[in-house]
Amino acid sequence: MKSKSNIITFVFIISSLFLAILVHLILKGTFHDNFRGFITFHFIKDVLFIIMAGFLIRFVITKNDKKNISILEQLQSINSEIKDSNERYDIVAKATSDTIWDWKIQDDKFVWNKGIENVFGYKKDEVGSTSSWWFDRIHPEDSLKMSVKLYSFLEQKTERWQDEYRFKCANGTYKYVFDRGFLVKDKDGKAVRMIGAIQDVTKQKEEEQRLKLLETVITQTKDAVVITDTNTSENPIPNIIFVNEAFTKMTGYKPKEVIGKSPIMFKGEKSDENEFKKLAQAIQNYNECVVETISYKKNKQEYWVNFSMIPVTNKEGEHSHWISIQRDVTKEKNQEREREQLIRELTQNNKDLKQFSYITSHNFRAPLSNLTGLLNLLEDVPIENEELQEILNGFKRSTLLLNETIDDLVKVVIIKDNPSIQKENVIIKEVFENVFFQLNNQITLHKPTIKFEIEDHLALHINKAYLESIILNLMSNAIKYRALDKTPKINIKAISKDNFVILTIKDNGIGIDLDKNKEKIFGLYQRFHNYPDSKGLGLYLVKSQVEAMNGSIEVESQVNKGTQFTLTFNLEK
């Protein structure tokens, strides 16, 4: 700068001297000698003036240069501060992941930083430059509340503005945000600019909602909830720091009466010492534990409690608390004892009934055999008295019926006493042929129309004697309980479907009133018709035999229209 002022001064002096000399020579050649001294005087004066003016100009230029240098240095300092401020702004914006916005209120111009892209997914050309773009992306349920608070702030009715609302992302979803704004005013105090920072608080909000939900569950659940610390220096079971309302209802203790104390206080004379030892050991090893023991309420009343102790860890993975879920299971315990007692009684009764059945069937066998033999001998003896003959015939029928009943009872006992039975491959059609042979007299007498639809080689892996007994019972019932006013019809069908064999036997007989008898149709000693030789054992025996072979049986029936039995057996061996 100094050399520059010297150059300007030198150029000025040289130029001015050149002009002065030139003017002096011209004037000297033009005027007479009388004026040459006067001209020389003025020339010298002009030279001195030029030199002084040069130094003055140099002084002014030098002083101005110093002032300009000071201003330049100030501008450089300001620019450096602005640069540093911008760098700090960018660093803070990146560190906080906040979305910074700048709103020039008078012009309604909006500027966003890169957070609008990074946080909310908007591309640069998708971001609007007015406040309406901002407001349009606020959730409709939050928009009114947020607008009222912002307007109040802009009108300077409130000193600060911050709000939580939901902001729409580029993909159409919403994020919870926390927004704070700073207002810039002009010299008249009028709001001209607003700068704000939007922070994504979606995770915090979701966590807050989750905690509120957990709090609601803990406070509203019917199960007692107890939270303890982890300090076992004084007691093997750490001290209580929280109990819910359900705990007070269950034990009678209010929170202030138990907080700071160990759950050992609920232990009493009949409490299971081993359960408490198990609990203490689990706590020592930070293992989850379930305990069931007798505990004591505030009024010293005994009750059975089932509770679990679960360790809770913090973010660093350190054990911070224990949470216990407790339930009064006194009622269940009493029911369990009653059930066990009932099972013991039923087991004993079942043994007694089996024994009775064996004894009865064995003791009846010999007298019945003798009686049957005597009745057979009487057939060869001529009896002229008709009344006596009628009595003997009735006696014989009763004896045969009693013998059949004993046989059926023995079959039932055998089935119930031997759940595992011998099975073999059985051709279903052959079993029906054997049954038809046994029922030949009844078929010949009553002449039913039999429709038979079974494939020749359709087979089951099953107990042959059981299957034959089942079919014999159902077929004989179809004939026995025929309708007397129409020709008996029996439809028999067997198909293989989805690894099962489905066998149906349908008749057009007198039927059964299922509205009255559906629940007891397969019951023991259940009779649905007034037939004199009906024993009430047939369907009970059928169902027992079907279930012994892992099959199922269903019945459909209407009075005076007929009955259909459907049997289902698994084809797998």
Tab-separated table of N, CA, C and O in Angstrom, residues 256-366:
chain	number	residue	atom	x	y	z
A	256	LYS	N	-46.994	-49.006	51.454
A	256	LYS	CA	-46.070	-48.450	52.446
A	256	LYS	C	-45.720	-49.452	53.547
A	256	LYS	O	-44.722	-49.278	54.256
A	257	GLU	N	-46.529	-50.518	53.683
A	257	GLU	CA	-46.282	-51.512	54.726
A	257	GLU	C	-45.280	-52.586	54.289
A	257	GLU	O	-44.776	-53.339	55.122
A	258	VAL	N	-45.002	-52.670	52.981
A	258	VAL	CA	-44.114	-53.729	52.494
A	258	VAL	C	-42.892	-53.199	51.760
A	258	VAL	O	-41.876	-53.899	51.652
A	259	ILE	N	-42.982	-51.976	51.224
A	259	ILE	CA	-41.842	-51.424	50.482
A	259	ILE	C	-40.655	-51.257	51.423
A	259	ILE	O	-40.766	-50.733	52.532
A	260	GLY	N	-39.496	-51.744	50.948
A	260	GLY	CA	-38.294	-51.717	51.761
A	260	GLY	C	-38.105	-52.971	52.595
A	260	GLY	O	-37.105	-53.096	53.312
A	261	LYS	N	-39.051	-53.928	52.491
A	261	LYS	CA	-38.953	-55.172	53.254
A	261	LYS	C	-38.819	-56.351	52.295
A	261	LYS	O	-39.232	-56.293	51.142
A	262	SER	N	-38.292	-57.450	52.809
A	262	SER	CA	-38.108	-58.653	51.993
A	262	SER	C	-39.393	-59.484	51.987
A	262	SER	O	-40.117	-59.531	52.983
A	263	PRO	N	-39.712	-60.144	50.871
A	263	PRO	CA	-40.875	-61.031	50.810
A	263	PRO	C	-40.829	-62.182	51.820
A	263	PRO	O	-41.812	-62.911	51.964
A	264	ILE	N	-39.716	-62.345	52.499
A	264	ILE	CA	-39.635	-63.367	53.551
A	264	ILE	C	-40.684	-63.102	54.630
A	264	ILE	O	-41.108	-64.025	55.340
A	265	MET	N	-41.150	-61.844	54.732
A	265	MET	CA	-42.136	-61.491	55.746
A	265	MET	C	-43.453	-62.248	55.558
A	265	MET	O	-44.244	-62.365	56.486
A	266	PHE	N	-43.705	-62.799	54.347
A	266	PHE	CA	-44.943	-63.528	54.101
A	266	PHE	C	-44.815	-65.012	54.437
A	266	PHE	O	-45.762	-65.766	54.321
A	267	LYS	N	-43.616	-65.421	54.829
A	267	LYS	CA	-43.367	-66.817	55.167
A	267	LYS	C	-43.947	-67.122	56.539
A	267	LYS	O	-43.920	-66.286	57.446
A	268	GLY	N	-44.524	-68.346	56.675
A	268	GLY	CA	-45.138	-68.730	57.941
A	268	GLY	C	-44.879	-70.179	58.306
A	268	GLY	O	-44.044	-70.867	57.686
A	269	GLU	N	-45.619	-70.648	59.285
A	269	GLU	CA	-45.409	-71.983	59.844
A	269	GLU	C	-45.561	-73.084	58.806
A	269	GLU	O	-44.794	-74.040	58.777
A	270	LYS	N	-46.567	-72.954	57.923
A	270	LYS	CA	-46.851	-74.021	56.963
A	270	LYS	C	-46.218	-73.764	55.598
A	270	LYS	O	-46.456	-74.519	54.656
A	271	SER	N	-45.437	-72.710	55.479
A	271	SER	CA	-44.767	-72.432	54.206
A	271	SER	C	-43.735	-73.513	53.907
A	271	SER	O	-43.129	-74.080	54.811
A	272	ASP	N	-43.550	-73.783	52.614
A	272	ASP	CA	-42.619	-74.828	52.186
A	272	ASP	C	-41.197	-74.279	52.207
A	272	ASP	O	-40.826	-73.427	51.387
A	273	GLU	N	-40.386	-74.756	53.140
A	273	GLU	CA	-39.023	-74.283	53.296
A	273	GLU	C	-38.190	-74.575	52.052
A	273	GLU	O	-37.345	-73.768	51.640
A	274	ASN	N	-38.442	-75.723	51.423
A	274	ASN	CA	-37.676	-76.098	50.227
A	274	ASN	C	-37.940	-75.136	49.066
A	274	ASN	O	-37.044	-74.848	48.266
A	275	GLU	N	-39.190	-74.655	48.965
A	275	GLU	CA	-39.527	-73.714	47.903
A	275	GLU	C	-38.780	-72.400	48.097
A	275	GLU	O	-38.290	-71.792	47.139
A	276	PHE	N	-38.672	-71.936	49.336
A	276	PHE	CA	-37.947	-70.703	49.605
A	276	PHE	C	-36.449	-70.874	49.357
A	276	PHE	O	-35.773	-69.956	48.880
A	277	LYS	N	-35.921	-72.059	49.661
A	277	LYS	CA	-34.509	-72.330	49.373
A	277	LYS	C	-34.266	-72.335	47.866
A	277	LYS	O	-33.250	-71.810	47.386
A	278	LYS	N	-35.193	-72.926	47.137
A	278	LYS	CA	-35.084	-72.949	45.678
A	278	LYS	C	-35.101	-71.529	45.115
A	278	LYS	O	-34.330	-71.185	44.208
A	279	LEU	N	-35.976	-70.692	45.689
A	279	LEU	CA	-36.079	-69.304	45.245
A	279	LEU	C	-34.781	-68.545	45.541
A	279	LEU	O	-34.262	-67.817	44.682
A	280	ALA	N	-34.253	-68.709	46.754
A	280	ALA	CA	-33.027	-68.012	47.132
A	280	ALA	C	-31.859	-68.424	46.236
A	280	ALA	O	-31.031	-67.587	45.840
A	281	GLN	N	-31.781	-69.706	45.904
A	281	GLN	CA	-30.715	-70.209	45.039
A	281	GLN	C	-30.831	-69.625	43.634
A	281	GLN	O	-29.827	-69.233	43.024
A	282	ALA	N	-32.064	-69.540	43.138
A	282	ALA	CA	-32.287	-68.983	41.800
A	282	ALA	C	-31.902	-67.513	41.755
A	282	ALA	O	-31.290	-67.035	40.789
A	283	ILE	N	-32.236	-66.769	42.825
A	283	ILE	CA	-31.882	-65.344	42.894
A	283	ILE	C	-30.369	-65.180	42.947
A	283	ILE	O	-29.806	-64.292	42.304
A	284	GLN	N	-29.721	-66.041	43.672
A	284	GLN	CA	-28.264	-65.981	43.789
A	284	GLN	C	-27.593	-66.164	42.424
A	284	GLN	O	-26.579	-65.530	42.128
A	285	ASN	N	-28.202	-67.008	41.567
A	285	ASN	CA	-27.637	-67.313	40.248
A	285	ASN	C	-28.275	-66.499	39.126
A	285	ASN	O	-27.988	-66.734	37.950
A	286	TYR	N	-29.170	-65.565	39.491
A	286	TYR	CA	-29.887	-64.744	38.523
A	286	TYR	C	-30.637	-65.606	37.503
A	286	TYR	O	-30.590	-65.350	36.297
A	287	ASN	N	-31.317	-66.630	37.996
A	287	ASN	CA	-32.116	-67.505	37.148
A	287	ASN	C	-33.591	-67.273	37.410
A	287	ASN	O	-34.001	-66.972	38.533
A	288	GLU	N	-34.380	-67.431	36.378
A	288	GLU	CA	-35.834	-67.345	36.544
A	288	GLU	C	-36.313	-68.526	37.386
A	288	GLU	O	-35.787	-69.637	37.272
A	289	CYS	N	-37.330	-68.292	38.214
A	289	CYS	CA	-37.780	-69.335	39.137
A	289	CYS	C	-39.288	-69.234	39.345
A	289	CYS	O	-39.853	-68.135	39.371
A	290	VAL	N	-39.953	-70.395	39.474
A	290	VAL	CA	-41.381	-70.450	39.790
A	290	VAL	C	-41.553	-71.215	41.096
A	290	VAL	O	-41.012	-72.313	41.250
A	291	VAL	N	-42.298	-70.618	42.015
A	291	VAL	CA	-42.450	-71.181	43.357
A	291	VAL	C	-43.933	-71.265	43.695
A	291	VAL	O	-44.729	-70.403	43.304
A	292	GLU	N	-44.303	-72.322	44.419
A	292	GLU	CA	-45.686	-72.480	44.892
A	292	GLU	C	-45.643	-72.940	46.347
A	292	GLU	O	-45.065	-73.987	46.655
A	293	THR	N	-46.244	-72.142	47.205
A	293	THR	CA	-46.180	-72.454	48.634
A	293	THR	C	-47.340	-71.790	49.361
A	293	THR	O	-48.070	-70.990	48.788
A	294	ILE	N	-47.476	-72.131	50.632
A	294	ILE	CA	-48.464	-71.460	51.478
A	294	ILE	C	-47.869	-70.150	51.966
A	294	ILE	O	-46.721	-70.095	52.412
A	295	SER	N	-48.648	-69.074	51.847
A	295	SER	CA	-48.222	-67.768	52.318
A	295	SER	C	-49.274	-67.244	53.297
A	295	SER	O	-50.321	-67.881	53.502
A	296	TYR	N	-48.991	-66.071	53.867
A	296	TYR	CA	-49.883	-65.542	54.897
A	296	TYR	C	-50.242	-64.083	54.612
A	296	TYR	O	-49.376	-63.262	54.303
A	297	LYS	N	-51.536	-63.794	54.710
A	297	LYS	CA	-52.021	-62.435	54.495
A	297	LYS	C	-51.778	-61.597	55.749
A	297	LYS	O	-51.303	-62.091	56.771
A	298	LYS	N	-52.137	-60.321	55.647
A	298	LYS	CA	-51.939	-59.411	56.763
A	298	LYS	C	-52.727	-59.861	57.995
A	298	LYS	O	-52.273	-59.721	59.135
A	299	ASN	N	-53.927	-60.447	57.752
A	299	ASN	CA	-54.763	-60.930	58.870
A	299	ASN	C	-54.397	-62.346	59.303
A	299	ASN	O	-55.169	-63.009	59.989
A	300	LYS	N	-53.219	-62.830	58.866
A	300	LYS	CA	-52.674	-64.149	59.210
A	300	LYS	C	-53.422	-65.310	58.557
A	300	LYS	O	-53.188	-66.466	58.892
A	301	GLN	N	-54.286	-65.010	57.610
A	301	GLN	CA	-55.005	-66.079	56.901
A	301	GLN	C	-54.063	-66.770	55.916
A	301	GLN	O	-53.301	-66.140	55.197
A	302	GLU	N	-54.135	-68.096	55.878
A	302	GLU	CA	-53.300	-68.870	54.963
A	302	GLU	C	-53.891	-68.829	53.548
A	302	GLU	O	-55.104	-68.793	53.372
A	303	TYR	N	-53.001	-68.839	52.565
A	303	TYR	CA	-53.445	-68.984	51.177
A	303	TYR	C	-52.287	-69.535	50.355
A	303	TYR	O	-51.116	-69.327	50.675
A	304	TRP	N	-52.651	-70.268	49.313
A	304	TRP	CA	-51.644	-70.828	48.409
A	304	TRP	C	-51.296	-69.766	47.369
A	304	TRP	O	-52.179	-69.169	46.745
A	305	VAL	N	-50.011	-69.527	47.162
A	305	VAL	CA	-49.576	-68.544	46.180
A	305	VAL	C	-48.619	-69.194	45.191
A	305	VAL	O	-47.741	-69.977	45.571
A	306	ASN	N	-48.844	-68.881	43.931
A	306	ASN	CA	-47.940	-69.312	42.860
A	306	ASN	C	-47.290	-68.057	42.305
A	306	ASN	O	-47.987	-67.134	41.876
A	307	PHE	N	-45.976	-67.990	42.349
A	307	PHE	CA	-45.341	-66.782	41.822
A	307	PHE	C	-44.023	-67.104	41.140
A	307	PHE	O	-43.354	-68.083	41.462
A	308	SER	N	-43.729	-66.262	40.160
A	308	SER	CA	-42.474	-66.395	39.415
A	308	SER	C	-41.584	-65.210	39.756
A	308	SER	O	-42.061	-64.126	40.052
A	309	MET	N	-40.286	-65.437	39.723
A	309	MET	CA	-39.296	-64.373	39.909
A	309	MET	C	-38.460	-64.311	38.633
A	309	MET	O	-37.826	-65.301	38.242
A	310	ILE	N	-38.471	-63.146	37.984
A	310	ILE	CA	-37.802	-62.983	36.697
A	310	ILE	C	-36.771	-61.865	36.810
A	310	ILE	O	-37.115	-60.753	37.233
A	311	PRO	N	-35.509	-62.115	36.453
A	311	PRO	CA	-34.491	-61.047	36.526
A	311	PRO	C	-34.673	-60.033	35.405
A	311	PRO	O	-35.009	-60.390	34.275
A	312	VAL	N	-34.457	-58.751	35.726
A	312	VAL	CA	-34.574	-57.668	34.754
A	312	VAL	C	-33.200	-57.031	34.590
A	312	VAL	O	-32.515	-56.754	35.580
A	313	THR	N	-32.787	-56.804	33.346
A	313	THR	CA	-31.485	-56.192	33.076
A	313	THR	C	-31.670	-54.810	32.466
A	313	THR	O	-32.682	-54.533	31.829
A	314	ASN	N	-30.662	-53.941	32.665
A	314	ASN	CA	-30.694	-52.609	32.070
A	314	ASN	C	-30.015	-52.629	30.705
A	314	ASN	O	-29.653	-53.697	30.190
A	315	LYS	N	-29.824	-51.435	30.112
A	315	LYS	CA	-29.256	-51.355	28.769
A	315	LYS	C	-27.829	-51.899	28.714
A	315	LYS	O	-27.366	-52.349	27.669
A	316	GLU	N	-27.124	-51.818	29.832
A	316	GLU	CA	-25.748	-52.314	29.870
A	316	GLU	C	-25.674	-53.812	30.131
A	316	GLU	O	-24.598	-54.388	30.227
A	317	GLY	N	-26.840	-54.465	30.251
A	317	GLY	CA	-26.874	-55.898	30.494
A	317	GLY	C	-26.689	-56.275	31.947
A	317	GLY	O	-26.508	-57.452	32.271
A	318	GLU	N	-26.750	-55.283	32.846
A	318	GLU	CA	-26.577	-55.564	34.269
A	318	GLU	C	-27.934	-55.823	34.917
A	318	GLU	O	-28.947	-55.201	34.560
A	319	HIS	N	-27.955	-56.757	35.870
A	319	HIS	CA	-29.195	-57.063	36.587
A	319	HIS	C	-29.547	-55.895	37.500
A	319	HIS	O	-28.772	-55.514	38.377
A	320	SER	N	-30.722	-55.340	37.255
A	320	SER	CA	-31.125	-54.142	38.007
A	320	SER	C	-32.299	-54.393	38.947
A	320	SER	O	-32.407	-53.738	39.985
A	321	HIS	N	-33.182	-55.324	38.594
A	321	HIS	CA	-34.373	-55.571	39.406
A	321	HIS	C	-34.819	-57.025	39.249
A	321	HIS	O	-34.351	-57.749	38.371
A	322	TRP	N	-35.757	-57.405	40.104
A	322	TRP	CA	-36.490	-58.666	39.969
A	322	TRP	C	-37.976	-58.302	39.888
A	322	TRP	O	-38.439	-57.438	40.634
A	323	ILE	N	-38.685	-58.955	38.994
A	323	ILE	CA	-40.127	-58.757	38.918
A	323	ILE	C	-40.819	-60.083	39.202
A	323	ILE	O	-40.411	-61.133	38.696
A	324	SER	N	-41.835	-60.022	40.042
A	324	SER	CA	-42.538	-61.238	40.467
A	324	SER	C	-44.027	-61.100	40.143
A	324	SER	O	-44.658	-60.094	40.483
A	325	ILE	N	-44.561	-62.108	39.459
A	325	ILE	CA	-45.998	-62.181	39.164
A	325	ILE	C	-46.588	-63.224	40.109
A	325	ILE	O	-46.193	-64.391	40.083
A	326	GLN	N	-47.552	-62.802	40.936
A	326	GLN	CA	-48.086	-63.682	41.970
A	326	GLN	C	-49.589	-63.870	41.797
A	326	GLN	O	-50.292	-62.940	41.413
A	327	ARG	N	-50.024	-65.082	42.112
A	327	ARG	CA	-51.449	-65.412	41.960
A	327	ARG	C	-51.901	-66.294	43.111
A	327	ARG	O	-51.210	-67.237	43.495
A	328	ASP	N	-53.070	-65.971	43.620
A	328	ASP	CA	-53.682	-66.771	44.681
A	328	ASP	C	-54.304	-68.011	44.040
A	328	ASP	O	-55.256	-67.920	43.263
A	329	VAL	N	-53.734	-69.193	44.335
A	329	VAL	CA	-54.208	-70.439	43.716
A	329	VAL	C	-54.846	-71.360	44.757
A	329	VAL	O	-54.884	-72.574	44.569
A	330	THR	N	-55.353	-70.756	45.832
A	330	THR	CA	-55.976	-71.563	46.891
A	330	THR	C	-57.144	-72.365	46.346
A	330	THR	O	-57.282	-73.571	46.630
A	331	LYS	N	-57.995	-71.716	45.567
A	331	LYS	CA	-59.166	-72.386	45.011
A	331	LYS	C	-58.744	-73.549	44.117
A	331	LYS	O	-59.302	-74.654	44.205
A	332	GLU	N	-57.744	-73.308	43.264
A	332	GLU	CA	-57.268	-74.370	42.374
A	332	GLU	C	-56.666	-75.522	43.169
A	332	GLU	O	-56.847	-76.696	42.814
A	333	LYS	N	-55.950	-75.201	44.235
A	333	LYS	CA	-55.357	-76.242	45.077
A	333	LYS	C	-56.432	-77.107	45.729
A	333	LYS	O	-56.321	-78.342	45.774
A	334	ASN	N	-57.475	-76.453	46.234
A	334	ASN	CA	-58.579	-77.202	46.841
A	334	ASN	C	-59.262	-78.080	45.810
A	334	ASN	O	-59.597	-79.234	46.082
A	335	GLN	N	-59.470	-77.531	44.613
A	335	GLN	CA	-60.097	-78.318	43.546
A	335	GLN	C	-59.213	-79.477	43.135
A	335	GLN	O	-59.712	-80.567	42.835
A	336	GLU	N	-57.898	-79.237	43.125
A	336	GLU	CA	-56.961	-80.308	42.769
A	336	GLU	C	-57.017	-81.441	43.788
A	336	GLU	O	-57.025	-82.621	43.414
A	337	ARG	N	-57.076	-81.075	45.091
A	337	ARG	CA	-57.176	-82.111	46.122
A	337	ARG	C	-58.489	-82.887	45.983
A	337	ARG	O	-58.514	-84.118	46.115
A	338	GLU	N	-59.596	-82.158	45.716
A	338	GLU	CA	-60.886	-82.829	45.528
A	338	GLU	C	-60.851	-83.744	44.309
A	338	GLU	O	-61.399	-84.849	44.334
A	339	ARG	N	-60.176	-83.261	43.239
A	339	ARG	CA	-60.090	-84.074	42.024
A	339	ARG	C	-59.279	-85.336	42.266
A	339	ARG	O	-59.649	-86.429	41.804
A	340	GLU	N	-58.174	-85.191	42.975
A	340	GLU	CA	-57.351	-86.364	43.279
A	340	GLU	C	-58.108	-87.361	44.140
A	340	GLU	O	-58.004	-88.578	43.923
A	341	GLN	N	-58.868	-86.836	45.106
A	341	GLN	CA	-59.670	-87.722	45.941
A	341	GLN	C	-60.730	-88.434	45.117
A	341	GLN	O	-60.973	-89.643	45.285
A	342	LEU	N	-61.359	-87.676	44.193
A	342	LEU	CA	-62.383	-88.273	43.329
A	342	LEU	C	-61.779	-89.333	42.416
A	342	LEU	O	-62.384	-90.401	42.201
A	343	ILE	N	-60.569	-89.054	41.896
A	343	ILE	CA	-59.904	-90.039	41.029
A	343	ILE	C	-59.601	-91.313	41.805
A	343	ILE	O	-59.799	-92.426	41.300
A	344	ARG	N	-59.138	-91.149	43.043
A	344	ARG	CA	-58.868	-92.335	43.871
A	344	ARG	C	-60.141	-93.137	44.099
A	344	ARG	O	-60.149	-94.375	43.994
A	345	GLU	N	-61.237	-92.421	44.401
A	345	GLU	CA	-62.508	-93.114	44.643
A	345	GLU	C	-63.005	-93.798	43.374
A	345	GLU	O	-63.482	-94.944	43.427
A	346	LEU	N	-62.905	-93.107	42.232
A	346	LEU	CA	-63.363	-93.699	40.972
A	346	LEU	C	-62.505	-94.907	40.591
A	346	LEU	O	-63.028	-95.905	40.074
A	347	THR	N	-61.203	-94.778	40.812
A	347	THR	CA	-60.304	-95.903	40.509
A	347	THR	C	-60.669	-97.126	41.337
A	347	THR	O	-60.730	-98.254	40.818
A	348	GLN	N	-60.929	-96.877	42.633
A	348	GLN	CA	-61.310	-97.987	43.502
A	348	GLN	C	-62.661	-98.562	43.089
A	348	GLN	O	-62.845	-99.780	43.047
A	349	ASN	N	-63.616	-97.657	42.767
A	349	ASN	CA	-64.943	-98.128	42.326
A	349	ASN	C	-64.841	-98.934	41.043
A	349	ASN	O	-65.549	-99.933	40.864
A	350	ASN	N	-63.959	-98.476	40.139
A	350	ASN	CA	-63.786	-99.190	38.883
A	350	ASN	C	-63.226	-100.591	39.129
A	350	ASN	O	-63.658	-101.574	38.507
A	351	LYS	N	-62.251	-100.669	40.063
A	351	LYS	CA	-61.707	-101.986	40.422
A	351	LYS	C	-62.795	-102.870	41.016
A	351	LYS	O	-62.890	-104.066	40.685
A	352	ASP	N	-63.612	-102.263	41.882
A	352	ASP	CA	-64.694	-103.030	42.506
A	352	ASP	C	-65.689	-103.516	41.473
A	352	ASP	O	-66.170	-104.664	41.535
A	353	LEU	N	-66.028	-102.626	40.499
A	353	LEU	CA	-66.998	-103.011	39.468
A	353	LEU	C	-66.449	-104.123	38.579
A	353	LEU	O	-67.172	-105.045	38.194
A	354	LYS	N	-65.150	-104.027	38.267
A	354	LYS	CA	-64.543	-105.094	37.461
A	354	LYS	C	-64.590	-106.418	38.208
A	354	LYS	O	-64.945	-107.461	37.641
A	355	GLN	N	-64.229	-106.334	39.476
A	355	GLN	CA	-64.251	-107.544	40.284
A	355	GLN	C	-65.658	-108.115	40.361
A	355	GLN	O	-65.867	-109.322	40.244
A	356	PHE	N	-66.632	-107.182	40.544
A	356	PHE	CA	-68.027	-107.620	40.616
A	356	PHE	C	-68.461	-108.264	39.303
A	356	PHE	O	-69.165	-109.285	39.296
A	357	SER	N	-68.017	-107.657	38.174
A	357	SER	CA	-68.400	-108.196	36.864
A	357	SER	C	-67.823	-109.601	36.669
A	357	SER	O	-68.521	-110.517	36.193
A	358	TYR	N	-66.538	-109.776	37.037
A	358	TYR	CA	-65.931	-111.101	36.897
A	358	TYR	C	-66.650	-112.123	37.774
A	358	TYR	O	-66.952	-113.243	37.345
A	359	ILE	N	-66.880	-111.707	39.026
A	359	ILE	CA	-67.534	-112.644	39.952
A	359	ILE	C	-68.928	-112.982	39.469
A	359	ILE	O	-69.355	-114.152	39.458
A	360	THR	N	-69.680	-111.942	39.035
A	360	THR	CA	-71.058	-112.156	38.603
A	360	THR	C	-71.122	-113.067	37.389
A	360	THR	O	-71.908	-114.033	37.341
A	361	SER	N	-70.282	-112.736	36.400
A	361	SER	CA	-70.312	-113.554	35.180
A	361	SER	C	-69.878	-114.992	35.477
A	361	SER	O	-70.465	-115.943	34.951
A	362	HIS	N	-68.889	-115.176	36.343
A	362	HIS	CA	-68.410	-116.518	36.671
A	362	HIS	C	-69.456	-117.288	37.460
A	362	HIS	O	-69.747	-118.455	37.180
A	363	ASN	N	-70.070	-116.643	38.464
A	363	ASN	CA	-71.061	-117.320	39.318
A	363	ASN	C	-72.347	-117.620	38.581
A	363	ASN	O	-73.056	-118.572	38.917
A	364	PHE	N	-72.679	-116.753	37.571
A	364	PHE	CA	-73.907	-116.990	36.799
A	364	PHE	C	-73.721	-118.064	35.741
A	364	PHE	O	-74.698	-118.689	35.315
A	365	ARG	N	-72.477	-118.249	35.303
A	365	ARG	CA	-72.239	-119.165	34.189
A	365	ARG	C	-72.721	-120.595	34.502
A	365	ARG	O	-73.444	-121.205	33.709
A	366	ALA	N	-72.266	-121.122	35.626
A	366	ALA	CA	-72.611	-122.530	35.957
A	366	ALA	C	-74.112	-122.732	36.114
A	366	ALA	O	-74.697	-123.651	35.491
